[in-house]
XYZ file of C-alpha atoms in Angstrom:
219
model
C -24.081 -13.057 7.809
C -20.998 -11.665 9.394
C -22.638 -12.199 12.845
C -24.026 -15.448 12.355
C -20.684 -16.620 11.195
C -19.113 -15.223 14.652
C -18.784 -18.730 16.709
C -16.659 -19.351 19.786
C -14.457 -21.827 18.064
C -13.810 -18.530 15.955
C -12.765 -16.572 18.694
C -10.813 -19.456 20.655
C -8.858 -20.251 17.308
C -5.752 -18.827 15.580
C -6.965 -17.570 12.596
C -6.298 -19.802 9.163
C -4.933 -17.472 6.353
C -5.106 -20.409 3.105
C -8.489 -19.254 2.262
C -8.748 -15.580 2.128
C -4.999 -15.275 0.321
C -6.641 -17.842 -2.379
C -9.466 -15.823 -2.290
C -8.038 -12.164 -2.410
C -5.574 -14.071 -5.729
C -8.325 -14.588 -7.966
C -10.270 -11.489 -7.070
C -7.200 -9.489 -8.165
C -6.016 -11.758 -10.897
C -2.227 -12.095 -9.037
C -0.515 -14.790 -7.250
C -0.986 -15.294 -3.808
C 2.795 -15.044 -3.309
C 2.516 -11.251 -4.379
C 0.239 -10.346 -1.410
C 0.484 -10.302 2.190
C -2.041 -8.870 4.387
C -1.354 -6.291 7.366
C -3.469 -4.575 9.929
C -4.800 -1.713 7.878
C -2.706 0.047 5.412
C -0.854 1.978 8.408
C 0.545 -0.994 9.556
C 1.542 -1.752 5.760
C 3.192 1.926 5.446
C 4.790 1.427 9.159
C 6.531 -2.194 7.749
C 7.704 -0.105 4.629
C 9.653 1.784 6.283
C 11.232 -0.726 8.757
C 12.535 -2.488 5.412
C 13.335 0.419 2.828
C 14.272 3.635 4.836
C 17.725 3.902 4.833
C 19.508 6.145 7.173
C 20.767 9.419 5.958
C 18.129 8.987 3.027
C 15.850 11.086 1.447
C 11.816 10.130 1.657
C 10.050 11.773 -1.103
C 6.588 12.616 0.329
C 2.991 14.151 -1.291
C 2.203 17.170 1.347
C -0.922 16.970 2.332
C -1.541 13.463 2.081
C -2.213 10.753 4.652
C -1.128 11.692 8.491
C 0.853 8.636 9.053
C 2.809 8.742 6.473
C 4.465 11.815 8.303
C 4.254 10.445 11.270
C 6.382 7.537 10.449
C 8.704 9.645 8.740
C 9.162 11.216 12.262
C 9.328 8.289 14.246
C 11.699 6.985 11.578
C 14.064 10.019 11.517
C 13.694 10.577 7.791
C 15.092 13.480 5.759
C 11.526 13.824 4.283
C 10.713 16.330 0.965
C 7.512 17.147 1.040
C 5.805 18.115 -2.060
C 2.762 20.290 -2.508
C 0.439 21.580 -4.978
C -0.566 24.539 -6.216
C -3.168 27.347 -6.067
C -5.134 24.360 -8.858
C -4.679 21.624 -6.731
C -1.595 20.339 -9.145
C 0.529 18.127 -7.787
C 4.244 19.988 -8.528
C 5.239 16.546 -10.541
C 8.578 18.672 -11.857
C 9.639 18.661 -7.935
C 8.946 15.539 -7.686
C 11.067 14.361 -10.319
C 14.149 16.620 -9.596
C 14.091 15.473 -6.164
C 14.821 12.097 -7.504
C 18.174 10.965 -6.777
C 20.945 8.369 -5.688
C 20.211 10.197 -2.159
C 16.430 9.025 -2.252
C 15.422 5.783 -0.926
C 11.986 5.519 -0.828
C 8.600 7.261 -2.614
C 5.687 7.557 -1.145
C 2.643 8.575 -3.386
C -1.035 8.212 -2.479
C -3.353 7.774 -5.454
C -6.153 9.109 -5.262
C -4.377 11.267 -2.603
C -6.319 12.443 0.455
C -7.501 14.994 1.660
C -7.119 16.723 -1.570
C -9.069 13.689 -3.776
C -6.698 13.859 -6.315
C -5.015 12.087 -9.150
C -1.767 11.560 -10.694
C -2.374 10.451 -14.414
C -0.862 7.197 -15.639
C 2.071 8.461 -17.592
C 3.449 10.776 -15.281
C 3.521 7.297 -12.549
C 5.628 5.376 -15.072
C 7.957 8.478 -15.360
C 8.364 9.085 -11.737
C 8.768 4.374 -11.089
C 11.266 4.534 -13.769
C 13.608 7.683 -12.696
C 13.038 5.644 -9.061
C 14.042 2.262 -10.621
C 17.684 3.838 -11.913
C 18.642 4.460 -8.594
C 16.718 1.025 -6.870
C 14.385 3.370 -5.019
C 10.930 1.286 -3.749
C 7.592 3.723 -5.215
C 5.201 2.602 -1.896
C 1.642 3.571 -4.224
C -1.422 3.534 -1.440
C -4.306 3.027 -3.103
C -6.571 3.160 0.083
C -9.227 5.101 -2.464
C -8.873 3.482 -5.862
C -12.052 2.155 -6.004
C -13.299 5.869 -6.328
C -10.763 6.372 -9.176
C -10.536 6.431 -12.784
C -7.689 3.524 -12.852
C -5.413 1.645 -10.654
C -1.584 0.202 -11.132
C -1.659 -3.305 -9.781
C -0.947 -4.058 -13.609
C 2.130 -2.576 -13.102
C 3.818 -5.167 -10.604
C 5.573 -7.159 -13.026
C 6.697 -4.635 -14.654
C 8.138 -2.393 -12.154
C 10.343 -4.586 -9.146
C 10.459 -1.368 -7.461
C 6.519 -0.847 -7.217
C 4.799 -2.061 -3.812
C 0.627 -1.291 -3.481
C -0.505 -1.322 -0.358
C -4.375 -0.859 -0.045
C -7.432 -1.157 2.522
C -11.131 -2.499 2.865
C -11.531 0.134 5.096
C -13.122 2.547 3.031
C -14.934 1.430 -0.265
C -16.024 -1.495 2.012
C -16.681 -0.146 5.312
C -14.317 -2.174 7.810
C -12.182 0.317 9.411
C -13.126 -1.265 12.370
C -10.863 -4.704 11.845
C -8.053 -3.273 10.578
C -7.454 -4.844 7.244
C -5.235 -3.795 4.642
C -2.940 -5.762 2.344
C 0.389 -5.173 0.093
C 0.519 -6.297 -3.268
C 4.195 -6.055 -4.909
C 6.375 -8.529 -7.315
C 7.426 -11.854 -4.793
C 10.936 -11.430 -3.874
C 9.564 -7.644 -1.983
C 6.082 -9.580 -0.665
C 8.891 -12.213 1.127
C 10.750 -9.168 2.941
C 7.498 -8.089 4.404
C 6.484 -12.089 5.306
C 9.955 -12.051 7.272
C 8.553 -8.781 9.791
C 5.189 -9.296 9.791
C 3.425 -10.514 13.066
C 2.657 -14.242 13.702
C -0.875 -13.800 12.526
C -1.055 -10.897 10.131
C -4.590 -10.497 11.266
C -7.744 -11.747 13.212
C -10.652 -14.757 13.128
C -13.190 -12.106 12.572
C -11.517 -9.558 10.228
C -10.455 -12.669 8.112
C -13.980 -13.939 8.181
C -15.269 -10.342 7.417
C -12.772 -10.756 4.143
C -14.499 -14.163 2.868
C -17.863 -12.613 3.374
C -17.149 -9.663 1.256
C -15.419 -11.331 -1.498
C -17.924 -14.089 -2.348
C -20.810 -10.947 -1.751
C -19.103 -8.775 -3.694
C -22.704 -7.093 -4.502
C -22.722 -5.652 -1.080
C-alpha cells in the first residue's frame, strides 16, 4: 500500500501536515494543538534540551537508558546525575527524588527504560512530576516502548504542565527508517517546540507511512 501510494507528485511536493495531526488527535484522544511531530524521538529529546536546559543546571538522568540522551547532555554541557539501579534491576527512585531541587531543570525518564526493559510504577511518576512541578522543572517521559508496557501517562498532560511525552513509530511499528517521532505535552509547551522546529517537521513519505498505519491499525 505504502508503495503504491509513493507517486512523483509525492516526492516533488512539500509535505501537507492537516491530515496526519487530525489523524494522530483522535487516535490518541488529545487535541491536535498538544502534539507536534519531530524526526524520531532523538530529534524530540535534542529540541528538549535547546528549550529547557538551563545553564549551570542540573539534568536528572536514568543510567543506562537511551544513548542520546547522554549524548545531548554532552553536547549541551549539562551537569548531568545519573541514576542507576541495583543488583535487582531497581531503579534507586530515593536518588532520584533527593536529587530534586531548585538546582534541577530538567528530568529525563524513559518508561519502559531501555536496555534494561524496565518500569517505573504509576505512583512513584506522580511523586517524582510533582516534587519537579514545585520547582517548574519539565519531566521529558519517552515512551519510545509503551506499547510493550503495562500503562502509559498521556492521561497525565492536563494534569501535570510540567509533563512533555515524546514517543516513536519506530519500534512497535517498524519505521525506524523515516524517522518519525512526535511530542505530546499540555499547548502552551507544544507552541515552544512549534517555534524551533524545522519548516517541515517531516517528509511526503514518512507522513504518508503515518496515514497508512493509522487507518490499518491491524497491521
Amino acid at each position: 500500500k505504502l508503495k503504491k501510494n509513493i507517486s512523483s507528485d509525492l516526492i516533488s511536493a512539500y509535505p501537507e501536515f492537516d491530515k496526519i495531526y487530525n489523524k494522530l488527535s483522535k487516535k490518541l484522544n488529545v487535541s491536535s494543538s498538544n502534539i507536534v511531530f519531530t524526526a524520531g524521538s532523538d530529534q524530540a529529546i535534542k529540541n528538549t534540551f535547546e528549550l529547557f536546559y538551563k545553564k549551570n543546571k542540573k539534568v536528572i538522568t536514568i543510567n543506562p537508558t537511551f544513548a542520546m540522551v547522554d549524548i545531548y547532555c554532552k553536547i549541551f554541557k549539562t551537569k548531568q546525575i545519573k541514576i542507576g539501579y541495583d543488583k535487582k534491576l531497581q531503579l534507586k527512585l530515593t536518588d532520584i527524588y533527593r536529587s530534586i531541587d531548585k538546582n534541577t531543570c530538567l528530568i529525563v525518564l524513559a518508561n519502559p527504560n531501555s536496555p534494561t526493559g524496565t518500569l517505573i510504577k504509576k505512583s512513584d511518576l506522580i511523586k517524582i512530576i510533582n516534587k519537579a512541578k514545585k520547582y517548574n522543572i519539565k519531566v521529558l517521559l519517552d515512551e519510545a516502548y509503551y506499547e510493550f508496557s503495562k500503562y502509559n501517562f498521556l492521561s497525565k498532560i492536563k494534569k501535570f504542565e510540567n509533563l512533555i511525552i515524546i514517543r516513536t513509530f519506530s519500534k512497535m511499528f517498524g519505521l525506524a527508517g523515516l524517522r518519525l517521532g512526535y511530542v505530546v505535552s499540555n499547548k502552551n509547551i507544544i507552541k515552544k517546540y512549534f517555534a524551533i522546529k524545522p519548516m517541515y517537521e517531516i517528509n511526503s513519505i514518512a507522513v504518508k507511512a503515518l496515514e497508512l498505519m493509522i487507518d490499518n491499525s491491524k497491521i
